[in-house]
Each structure stands twice: as C-alpha cells, then as structure tokens.
Coordinates of C-alpha atoms in Angstrom, one line a residue:
X1297 CA 19.1 -40.2 -39.1
X1298 CA 22.1 -38.2 -40.1
X1299 CA 20.0 -36.2 -42.6
X1300 CA 17.4 -35.4 -39.9
X1301 CA 20.1 -34.4 -37.5
X1302 CA 21.7 -32.1 -40.1
X1303 CA 18.3 -30.5 -40.9
X1304 CA 17.9 -29.8 -37.2
X1305 CA 21.4 -28.2 -37.0
X1306 CA 20.8 -26.0 -40.0
X1307 CA 17.3 -25.0 -38.8
X1308 CA 18.6 -23.9 -35.4
X1309 CA 21.3 -21.8 -37.1
X1310 CA 18.8 -20.2 -39.5
X1311 CA 16.3 -19.4 -36.8
X1312 CA 19.0 -18.1 -34.5
X1313 CA 20.5 -15.9 -37.1
X1314 CA 17.1 -14.3 -37.9
X1315 CA 16.6 -13.6 -34.2
X1316 CA 19.7 -11.5 -34.1
X1317 CA 21.6 -10.7 -30.9
X1318 CA 22.1 -13.8 -28.8
X1319 CA 19.6 -15.7 -30.9
X1320 CA 22.3 -17.9 -32.4
X1321 CA 23.5 -18.9 -29.0
X1322 CA 20.2 -19.7 -27.5
X1323 CA 18.9 -21.6 -30.5
X1324 CA 22.2 -23.5 -30.5
X1325 CA 21.4 -24.6 -27.0
X1326 CA 17.9 -25.7 -28.2
X1327 CA 19.6 -27.8 -30.8
X1328 CA 22.0 -29.2 -28.3
X1329 CA 19.2 -30.2 -26.0
X1330 CA 17.4 -32.1 -28.8
X1331 CA 20.7 -33.8 -29.7
X1332 CA 21.5 -34.9 -26.1
X1333 CA 18.1 -35.7 -24.7
X1334 CA 16.3 -37.0 -27.8
X1335 CA 19.0 -38.5 -30.0
X1336 CA 21.2 -39.5 -27.0
X1337 CA 24.4 -37.8 -28.4
X1338 CA 27.3 -37.5 -26.1
X1339 CA 27.9 -33.7 -25.6
X1340 CA 31.0 -32.4 -27.3
X1341 CA 33.4 -30.0 -25.7
X1342 CA 32.2 -26.5 -25.2
X1343 CA 34.3 -23.8 -26.9
X1344 CA 35.7 -22.4 -23.7
X1345 CA 39.0 -21.4 -25.4
X1346 CA 37.3 -19.2 -28.0
X1347 CA 35.0 -17.7 -25.3
X1348 CA 37.9 -16.7 -23.1
X1349 CA 39.8 -15.2 -26.1
X1350 CA 36.6 -13.2 -27.1
X1351 CA 36.3 -11.9 -23.6
X1352 CA 39.9 -10.9 -23.3
X1353 CA 40.3 -9.3 -26.8
X1354 CA 37.0 -7.5 -26.9
X1355 CA 37.5 -6.2 -23.4
X1356 CA 40.8 -4.7 -24.5
X1357 CA 39.2 -3.2 -27.6
X1358 CA 36.4 -1.8 -25.4
X1359 CA 39.0 -0.2 -23.1
X1360 CA 40.6 1.3 -26.2
X1361 CA 37.2 2.7 -27.1
X1362 CA 36.5 4.1 -23.6
X1363 CA 39.9 5.7 -23.6
X1364 CA 39.2 7.5 -26.9
X1365 CA 41.8 5.4 -28.8
X1366 CA 39.2 4.3 -31.4
X1367 CA 38.1 7.8 -32.1
X1368 CA 41.8 8.7 -32.7
X1369 CA 42.2 5.7 -35.1
X1370 CA 39.0 6.8 -36.9
X1371 CA 40.3 10.4 -37.2
X1372 CA 43.5 9.0 -38.8
X1373 CA 41.5 6.9 -41.2
X1374 CA 39.3 9.8 -42.1
X1375 CA 42.4 11.9 -43.1
X1376 CA 43.6 9.0 -45.4
X1377 CA 40.2 8.6 -47.1
X1378 CA 39.7 12.3 -47.7
X1379 CA 43.2 12.8 -49.0
X1380 CA 42.5 11.5 -52.5
X1381 CA 38.7 11.4 -53.0
X1382 CA 38.9 10.5 -56.7
X1383 CA 40.4 7.2 -55.9
X1384 CA 38.1 6.4 -53.0
X1385 CA 37.1 3.0 -54.5
X1386 CA 40.7 1.9 -53.8
X1387 CA 41.7 4.0 -50.8
X1388 CA 38.7 3.4 -48.7
X1389 CA 38.7 -0.4 -48.5
X1390 CA 42.5 -0.7 -47.9
X1391 CA 42.3 2.0 -45.3
X1392 CA 39.5 0.1 -43.6
X1393 CA 41.3 -3.2 -43.9
X1394 CA 44.5 -2.0 -42.2
X1395 CA 42.7 -0.2 -39.3
X1396 CA 40.5 -3.2 -38.7
X1397 CA 43.4 -5.5 -38.9
X1398 CA 45.2 -3.5 -36.2
X1399 CA 42.2 -3.3 -33.9
X1400 CA 41.0 -6.8 -34.5
X1401 CA 37.4 -5.7 -34.9
X1402 CA 35.2 -4.5 -37.7
X1403 CA 33.5 -2.0 -35.4
X1404 CA 35.8 0.7 -36.6
X1405 CA 33.9 0.6 -39.9
X1406 CA 30.7 2.1 -38.5
X1407 CA 32.5 5.4 -37.9
X1408 CA 34.1 5.4 -41.4
X1409 CA 30.9 4.4 -43.4
X1410 CA 29.4 7.9 -43.4
X1411 CA 32.7 9.4 -44.3
X1412 CA 33.1 7.1 -47.3
X1413 CA 29.6 7.7 -48.5
X1414 CA 29.9 11.5 -48.2
X1415 CA 33.3 11.7 -49.9
X1416 CA 32.1 9.5 -52.8
X1417 CA 28.8 11.3 -53.2
X1418 CA 30.5 14.8 -53.4
X1419 CA 32.8 13.5 -56.1
X1420 CA 29.7 12.0 -57.9
X1421 CA 31.2 8.5 -57.5
X1422 CA 28.5 6.0 -56.8
X1423 CA 28.8 5.3 -53.0
X1424 CA 27.7 1.7 -53.5
X1425 CA 31.2 1.0 -55.0
X1426 CA 33.5 2.0 -52.2
X1427 CA 31.0 1.2 -49.4
X1428 CA 30.4 -2.5 -50.6
X1429 CA 34.1 -3.4 -50.9
X1430 CA 35.0 -1.6 -47.7
X1431 CA 32.5 -3.7 -45.8
X1432 CA 34.0 -6.8 -47.2
X1433 CA 37.5 -5.6 -46.4
X1434 CA 36.5 -5.1 -42.7
X1435 CA 35.4 -8.7 -42.6
X1436 CA 38.6 -10.0 -44.3
X1437 CA 40.7 -8.1 -41.8
X1438 CA 39.4 -10.5 -39.0
X1439 CA 41.2 -13.5 -40.7
X1440 CA 44.8 -12.5 -40.1
X1441 CA 44.5 -10.1 -37.3
X1442 CA 46.4 -11.3 -34.2
X1443 CA 43.8 -9.3 -32.1
X1444 CA 40.8 -11.1 -33.5
X1445 CA 39.0 -14.0 -31.8
X1446 CA 38.8 -16.0 -35.0
X1447 CA 42.5 -15.9 -35.7
X1448 CA 43.3 -16.7 -32.1
X1449 CA 41.0 -19.6 -32.1
X1450 CA 42.5 -21.0 -35.3
X1451 CA 46.0 -20.8 -34.0
X1452 CA 45.0 -22.0 -30.6
X1453 CA 44.9 -25.2 -28.6
X1454 CA 42.2 -27.2 -30.3
X1455 CA 43.0 -26.4 -34.0
X1456 CA 46.5 -25.7 -35.4
X1457 CA 48.3 -25.4 -32.0
X1458 CA 51.8 -25.7 -33.4
X1459 CA 54.7 -23.3 -32.7
X1460 CA 54.5 -20.4 -35.1
X1461 CA 51.0 -21.1 -36.3
X1462 CA 49.9 -17.5 -35.6
X1463 CA 52.8 -16.1 -37.8
X1464 CA 51.9 -18.6 -40.6
X1465 CA 48.3 -17.4 -40.6
X1466 CA 49.4 -13.8 -40.8
X1467 CA 52.0 -14.2 -43.6
X1468 CA 49.5 -16.1 -45.8
X1469 CA 46.2 -14.6 -45.0
X1470 CA 47.2 -10.9 -44.9
X1471 CA 48.7 -10.8 -48.4
X1472 CA 46.0 -13.2 -49.7
X1473 CA 43.2 -10.9 -48.4
X1474 CA 44.9 -7.8 -49.7
X1475 CA 45.0 -9.4 -53.2
X1476 CA 41.3 -10.4 -52.8
X1477 CA 40.4 -6.9 -51.8
X1478 CA 42.3 -5.4 -54.8
X1479 CA 40.3 -7.7 -57.2
X1480 CA 37.1 -6.8 -55.3
X1481 CA 37.9 -3.1 -56.0
X1482 CA 38.2 -3.8 -59.7
X1483 CA 34.9 -5.8 -59.5
X1484 CA 32.9 -2.8 -58.3
X1485 CA 34.9 -0.2 -60.4
X1486 CA 31.9 0.1 -62.8
X1487 CA 29.2 -1.4 -60.7
X1488 CA 25.7 0.1 -61.3
X1489 CA 24.9 3.3 -63.1
X1490 CA 27.0 6.4 -62.8
X1491 CA 25.6 8.4 -59.9
X1492 CA 24.4 11.3 -61.9
X1493 CA 22.5 8.9 -64.3
X1494 CA 20.8 7.0 -61.4
X1495 CA 17.1 7.8 -61.3
X1496 CA 17.0 7.4 -57.5
X1497 CA 19.8 10.0 -57.1
X1498 CA 18.2 12.3 -59.7
X1499 CA 14.9 12.2 -57.7
X1500 CA 16.8 13.0 -54.4
X1501 CA 18.6 15.9 -56.1
X1502 CA 15.3 17.7 -56.6
X1503 CA 15.3 18.3 -52.8
X1504 CA 17.2 21.6 -52.5
X1505 CA 18.5 20.8 -49.0
X1506 CA 19.9 17.4 -50.2
X1507 CA 21.5 19.0 -53.2
X1508 CA 23.1 21.7 -51.1
X1509 CA 24.4 19.2 -48.5
X1510 CA 26.2 17.3 -51.3
X1511 CA 27.6 20.4 -53.0
X1512 CA 28.9 21.9 -49.8
X1513 CA 32.6 21.5 -49.1
X1514 CA 32.2 22.0 -45.3
X1515 CA 33.4 19.3 -43.0
X1516 CA 31.5 18.9 -39.7
X1517 CA 33.3 19.9 -36.5
X1518 CA 35.5 17.1 -35.0
X1519 CA 34.8 15.8 -31.6
X1520 CA 37.6 16.6 -29.3
X1521 CA 39.8 13.6 -28.3
X1522 CA 39.9 12.4 -24.8
X1523 CA 43.1 13.1 -22.9
X1524 CA 45.3 10.0 -23.2
X1525 CA 43.6 8.8 -26.4
X1526 CA 46.9 8.6 -28.3
X1527 CA 48.7 6.9 -25.3
X1528 CA 46.0 4.2 -25.3
X1529 CA 46.7 3.5 -29.0
X1530 CA 50.4 3.1 -28.2
X1531 CA 49.7 0.7 -25.4
X1532 CA 47.4 -1.3 -27.7
X1533 CA 50.0 -1.3 -30.4
X1534 CA 52.5 -2.7 -28.0
X1535 CA 50.1 -5.4 -26.9
X1536 CA 49.6 -6.4 -30.6
X1537 CA 53.3 -6.4 -31.1
X1538 CA 53.9 -8.7 -28.0
X1539 CA 51.4 -11.2 -29.2
X1540 CA 52.9 -11.4 -32.6
X1541 CA 56.4 -11.8 -31.1
X1542 CA 55.1 -14.5 -28.8
X1543 CA 53.5 -16.3 -31.7
X1544 CA 56.8 -16.0 -33.8
X1545 CA 59.2 -17.0 -31.0
X1546 CA 57.4 -19.3 -28.5
X1547 CA 60.8 -20.3 -27.1
X1548 CA 61.0 -17.0 -25.3
X1549 CA 57.9 -17.7 -23.2
X1550 CA 58.1 -19.4 -19.8
X1551 CA 58.4 -23.2 -19.9
X1552 CA 56.8 -25.4 -17.3
X1553 CA 56.9 -29.0 -16.3
X1554 CA 55.2 -31.4 -18.9
X1555 CA 51.8 -32.7 -17.9
X1556 CA 48.3 -33.1 -19.0
X1557 CA 47.3 -30.4 -21.7
X1558 CA 44.7 -27.9 -20.7
X1559 CA 43.5 -24.4 -21.6
X1560 CA 46.7 -22.8 -20.2
X1561 CA 49.5 -25.3 -20.9
X1562 CA 50.3 -27.8 -23.7
X1563 CA 51.4 -31.3 -22.8
X1564 CA 55.0 -30.3 -23.1
X1565 CA 54.7 -27.4 -20.7
X1566 CA 54.5 -24.6 -23.2
X1567 CA 51.9 -21.8 -22.7
X1568 CA 48.8 -22.0 -25.0
X1569 CA 48.2 -19.0 -27.2
X1570 CA 44.9 -18.5 -25.4
X1571 CA 46.7 -17.9 -22.1
X1572 CA 49.3 -15.6 -23.8
X1573 CA 46.7 -13.5 -25.6
X1574 CA 44.5 -13.3 -22.5
X1575 CA 47.4 -12.2 -20.2
X1576 CA 48.8 -9.7 -22.6
X1577 CA 45.5 -8.1 -23.6
X1578 CA 44.0 -7.7 -20.2
X1579 CA 47.2 -6.3 -18.8
X1580 CA 47.2 -3.8 -21.6
X1581 CA 43.6 -2.9 -20.6
X1582 CA 44.7 -2.2 -17.0
X1583 CA 47.6 -0.1 -18.2
X1584 CA 45.4 1.9 -20.6
X1585 CA 42.9 2.6 -17.8
X1586 CA 45.6 3.7 -15.4
X1587 CA 47.6 6.1 -17.6
X1588 CA 44.5 7.6 -19.2
X1589 CA 42.6 7.7 -15.8
X1590 CA 39.7 5.9 -17.4
X1591 CA 37.1 4.4 -15.1
X1592 CA 36.7 0.6 -15.3
X1593 CA 33.0 1.2 -15.1
X1594 CA 33.2 3.4 -18.2
X1595 CA 34.6 0.5 -20.2
X1596 CA 31.6 -1.6 -19.4
X1597 CA 29.3 1.0 -20.8
X1598 CA 30.8 1.4 -24.4
X1599 CA 29.3 -0.4 -27.3
X1600 CA 32.1 -2.9 -27.8
X1601 CA 31.8 -4.3 -24.3
X1602 CA 28.1 -5.0 -24.9
X1603 CA 29.0 -6.8 -28.2
X1604 CA 31.2 -9.1 -26.2
X1605 CA 28.3 -10.7 -24.4
X1606 CA 26.4 -11.3 -27.6
X1607 CA 29.5 -12.8 -29.2
X1608 CA 30.3 -15.1 -26.2
X1609 CA 26.7 -16.4 -25.9
X1610 CA 26.4 -17.0 -29.7
X1611 CA 29.7 -18.9 -29.9
X1612 CA 28.9 -20.9 -26.8
X1613 CA 25.6 -22.2 -28.0
X1614 CA 26.1 -22.7 -31.8
X1615 CA 29.6 -24.1 -31.5
X1616 CA 28.7 -26.5 -28.7
X1617 CA 25.8 -27.8 -30.7
X1618 CA 27.9 -28.1 -33.9
X1619 CA 30.7 -29.8 -32.0
X1620 CA 28.3 -32.4 -30.6
X1621 CA 26.8 -33.1 -34.0
X1622 CA 30.3 -33.4 -35.7
X1623 CA 31.6 -35.7 -33.0
X1624 CA 28.6 -38.0 -33.1
X1625 CA 28.6 -38.3 -36.9
X1626 CA 32.4 -38.1 -37.4
X1627 CA 32.7 -41.5 -39.1
X1628 CA 29.8 -40.9 -41.4
X1629 CA 30.9 -37.3 -42.3
X1630 CA 34.5 -38.5 -43.0
X1631 CA 33.2 -41.2 -45.2
X1632 CA 31.1 -38.7 -47.3
X1633 CA 33.7 -36.0 -47.5
X1634 CA 37.2 -37.6 -47.0
X1635 CA 37.8 -38.9 -50.6
X1636 CA 36.7 -35.6 -52.2
X1637 CA 38.6 -33.3 -49.8
X1638 CA 41.7 -35.5 -49.9
X1639 CA 41.9 -35.2 -53.7
X1640 CA 40.8 -31.6 -53.9
X1641 CA 41.5 -29.7 -50.6
X1642 CA 40.0 -26.5 -52.0
X1643 CA 36.5 -28.1 -52.0
X1644 CA 36.5 -27.8 -48.2
X1645 CA 36.5 -24.1 -48.7
X1646 CA 32.9 -24.4 -50.1
X1647 CA 31.7 -26.2 -46.9
X1648 CA 33.4 -23.5 -44.8
X1649 CA 31.9 -20.7 -46.9
X1650 CA 28.4 -22.2 -46.7
X1651 CA 28.4 -22.6 -42.9
X1652 CA 29.9 -19.1 -42.6
X1653 CA 27.0 -17.7 -44.5
X1654 CA 24.6 -19.3 -42.0
X1655 CA 26.5 -18.7 -38.7
X1656 CA 27.2 -14.9 -39.0
X1657 CA 30.3 -15.4 -36.9
X1658 CA 33.9 -16.0 -38.1
X1659 CA 34.9 -17.3 -34.7
X1660 CA 32.0 -19.8 -34.5
X1661 CA 32.6 -20.9 -38.1
X1662 CA 36.4 -21.3 -37.4
X1663 CA 35.8 -23.4 -34.3
X1664 CA 33.2 -25.5 -35.9
X1665 CA 34.8 -26.2 -39.3
X1666 CA 38.5 -26.1 -39.0
X1667 CA 38.7 -29.1 -36.6
X1668 CA 36.6 -31.0 -39.1
X1669 CA 39.1 -30.1 -41.9
X1670 CA 41.9 -31.5 -39.7
X1671 CA 40.0 -34.6 -39.1
X1672 CA 39.5 -35.0 -42.9
X1673 CA 43.3 -34.7 -43.4
X1674 CA 43.4 -31.3 -44.9
X1675 CA 47.0 -30.0 -44.5
X1676 CA 47.8 -27.0 -42.4
X1677 CA 48.8 -24.8 -45.3
X1678 CA 45.5 -25.7 -47.1
X1679 CA 43.5 -24.9 -44.0
X1680 CA 45.3 -21.5 -43.6
X1681 CA 44.5 -20.8 -47.3
X1682 CA 40.9 -21.7 -46.8
X1683 CA 40.6 -19.5 -43.6
X1684 CA 39.3 -16.4 -45.4
X1685 CA 36.2 -18.4 -46.5
X1686 CA 34.8 -18.0 -42.9
X1687 CA 33.9 -14.4 -44.0
X1688 CA 30.8 -15.5 -45.8
X1689 CA 28.5 -13.5 -43.4
X1690 CA 27.7 -11.1 -46.2
X1691 CA 25.7 -13.7 -48.2
X1692 CA 22.5 -13.1 -46.3
X1693 CA 22.2 -9.3 -46.0
X1694 CA 21.4 -9.3 -42.2
X1695 CA 24.9 -8.6 -40.9
X1696 CA 25.2 -5.2 -39.0
X1697 CA 28.0 -3.9 -41.2
X1698 CA 25.9 -4.4 -44.4
X1699 CA 22.8 -2.8 -42.9
X1700 CA 24.9 0.1 -41.7
X1701 CA 26.4 0.7 -45.1
X1702 CA 23.0 0.7 -46.7
X1703 CA 21.6 3.2 -44.1
X1704 CA 24.6 5.6 -44.4
X1705 CA 24.3 5.8 -48.2
X1706 CA 22.0 8.8 -48.6
X1707 CA 22.0 8.4 -52.4
X1708 CA 20.2 5.1 -52.2
X1709 CA 22.8 3.3 -54.4
X1710 CA 23.7 0.7 -51.8
X1711 CA 20.7 -1.6 -51.4
X1712 CA 19.2 -5.1 -51.0
X1713 CA 17.9 -6.4 -54.3
X1714 CA 14.5 -7.8 -55.1
X1715 CA 15.7 -11.4 -54.7
X1716 CA 17.5 -10.5 -51.3
X1717 CA 20.8 -12.2 -52.2
X1718 CA 21.3 -9.8 -55.3
X1719 CA 22.5 -7.1 -53.0
X1720 CA 25.3 -4.6 -53.3
X1721 CA 27.9 -6.8 -51.4
X1722 CA 27.5 -10.1 -53.2
X1723 CA 29.7 -9.5 -56.2
X1724 CA 32.7 -7.9 -54.3
X1725 CA 32.3 -10.4 -51.5
X1726 CA 32.4 -13.4 -53.8
X1727 CA 35.2 -12.1 -55.8
X1728 CA 37.4 -11.1 -52.9
X1729 CA 37.0 -14.4 -51.0
X1730 CA 37.5 -16.6 -54.1
X1731 CA 40.7 -14.7 -55.0
X1732 CA 41.9 -14.6 -51.4
X1733 CA 41.5 -18.4 -51.0
X1734 CA 43.3 -19.0 -54.4
X1735 CA 46.1 -16.5 -53.4
X1736 CA 46.3 -18.4 -50.1
X1737 CA 47.0 -21.7 -51.8
X1738 CA 49.6 -20.2 -54.0
X1739 CA 51.3 -18.3 -51.2
X1740 CA 51.1 -21.5 -49.0
X1741 CA 52.9 -23.5 -51.6
X1742 CA 55.9 -21.0 -51.6
X1743 CA 56.0 -19.9 -48.0
X1744 CA 55.0 -22.9 -45.9

C-alpha cells in the first residue's frame, strides 16, 4: 500500500510540474483528495506559515520592483559584469549570487541574462559557460537569503525554530554555496567547444547583421530610473538588516505571556520568525510606496506580484499532499530510512535532491523534507548543511530560469541535449550542489 501511495504522490508532482503555473498546486490537491477520500488518510497540517511568508516577502520584492529598485540593482550588477569581460565566467555568477541573495529572489536573473550572454559573445567566450553557472548561482542564493521563503520556512516555527536558527543557516549556507559556485565555475571553464570553433556559431556568423551586432561595441540606451528607486533599495536593505538582527538577537523582540504555540507566538511567548518577517517586510512595503509615491495598484501589476499567487497555490497543494502522506506513513518511512540516515546523515541529501528535482520549488521541498529529516533524527547542523540540496530544480530543464538562459543565448551554445537531462546546466549544477553540501558539513563541524 505504501508503494502505491508513493507512486500516486510522485505522479501528481510530475504531472503538476509539466502543467507549469499553478499545476503543481492543483495536482497536489488531486493527490490529497485521493489520499483523504480513497485511502482514508488523516489530512496533515497545511503549510500556512510558508504561504504567509511567501505573500509577505514577494509582496515586498514586488513593491521594490514597482518603485524601480530592481532596475537600479540590475544597473549596478550590469556595471560589475561589464567591468571585466575576460573573467565573466567567474564575475557573472558571483554577481548574480550576491544580488539575488540580497533580494531573496532569482527574478533579478532575467534582466542580467542578456547582458551576460552579450558580454561573453563579444569576447568570443562561449556564453553557455557563464550563463549555466549563473543560473545555478541564482538558485543557490535562495538557500541562505533572509528574504527568501525557503530560508524563512526552514528557520521558522515548524522546522528548526530555535533562537538564532536564521543566523546559523546564513553562516553555513552562504559560504558553502559560494564555495560550490566557485567549483561550478571551474567545472564550466572549458565546457564545450570554443565559440569560434562551434559549427552552430560559425553558421550564425554568416549572417552579416548577426556578425555586426556581435562586433559592435555600442551599448543600448539605459532606461531612466524611476524617482525614488534608490530610496526604495535603502528601505529594502534596512528591512533585510532588521530581519537578520531579529534572527541573531531574538531577546530584543517583545516577550509575551507563555501559552499555546501558534503561527505568531512560540509556547514561551516569543515571536515566531514568520510574524517578525511578515511585520518587517510589509511595513517596508508601505514605507517604500509612501516615500516614492508609488501606487499600491501599480505593485499588483508587476511580474513579481503575479508570481506570488503561483508560488502560494503550488506550495499549498503539493506540500499539504506531501505532509499528509508523510504523517500517515511516518512509522514505515522511519523504519526504512532511519538506520541509514542515522549512520550516514549525508544520504538524506540525496532524498532532498530527488524531491527538489521533481517539485520545482525550494520552499515546497524545504517544507516537505526538512521536517522528515528532523523526525529521522538528523541533527540541526546536518540539516543546514543539506539545505542547498533543495536547489535541484535544474535537473529537469523546465524551470523558467533555465529556459530564459537558453533563449537569451543568441549563439546557440546553451541548450537542452538529445537526452533532455544532458543539458547545459547539469554539470555545473551537480558540482555546485555536491560541493556546497560537503562544505556545509565541514563548516557545520567547526561553526555550530
């Protein structure tokens, strides 16, 4: 029976991921309906905390976008990338990482991909190399950013939930992911043929207009920044800082009477990080709108705000289905995995990686797998080290960042292979995550 239920779980995830958009969420609900009404499973707890965090954080990032703050960040990143084009294989991914780490979203990447591709091609560097590792870097930035839903969920009420958890995640995952990205850069340093030896590129260069565009040193006109764009970035930065300080020094937060734990308060009366993050981020949104005179209606029209609905529905359905399956089969799952995971905690990273590849959502994978890791007795330092493994959404080349990188590479060097999984992002992705997890274990042994 367990095997049949597991097949249904995986089938719903696979079908949902192929549907794109809210497909993962609605198919998760189909699976939940089967589990509850056919198998008689008791429904697990829906991931309300993660949904609230996604709504708060993405709304704030959308406000930053509406105020022009994201355009300003992209302009800064572009200057860094163009400053040393010969070393773009190293400069681009680290620039992407730090800017996405700050913003808590990989959506900054879309504006940087054509710049990375253009700079590389003009220097006759195969664009596949910096583009592929830059995509992976944007994903790894999510696991460690105090402004990402995945990190907030991991540090929050239903998983780690101890004082200073957010800081522990940051001090392990940020350096571990940076090390992983560095190794990923070396992994793509000689990837594929040199651009001028590539037959696809040679064929494209026969087009005079294409050749002229690559040889031109002209940079397109920059879009003027909205008034107050820089101010919105400052407000956003202060919000990030306040969240980090709250995570590092929970004793400075208001203390209330002990009682029953809920989404807002712990049993001892301390504020949950979900509440802290929501209050700070949405207050920052209000301040940004006021000082930049940005309409609240304009915030709802930007692309990031639309992505919030997709993320919330997806997490709601697939995580609720997964939580129900895990709770119902907890004894059996523990029996199968406990002895192996107890002896070799790193093996749990494989399970996290596999589910991450299927779910296409770091937050959903975190909310589904990390509580299971705790139930199996995986220590907090080991779970933090394993956290970067949730970034396996590059394995099946359907994630938007991968498709965007392929489309922005005019030379045709970034592509999906004949066997689908032998695409441009597989090698740097595997190298970066394996190294990041290994580095996380090493750092955890020293720092935690």
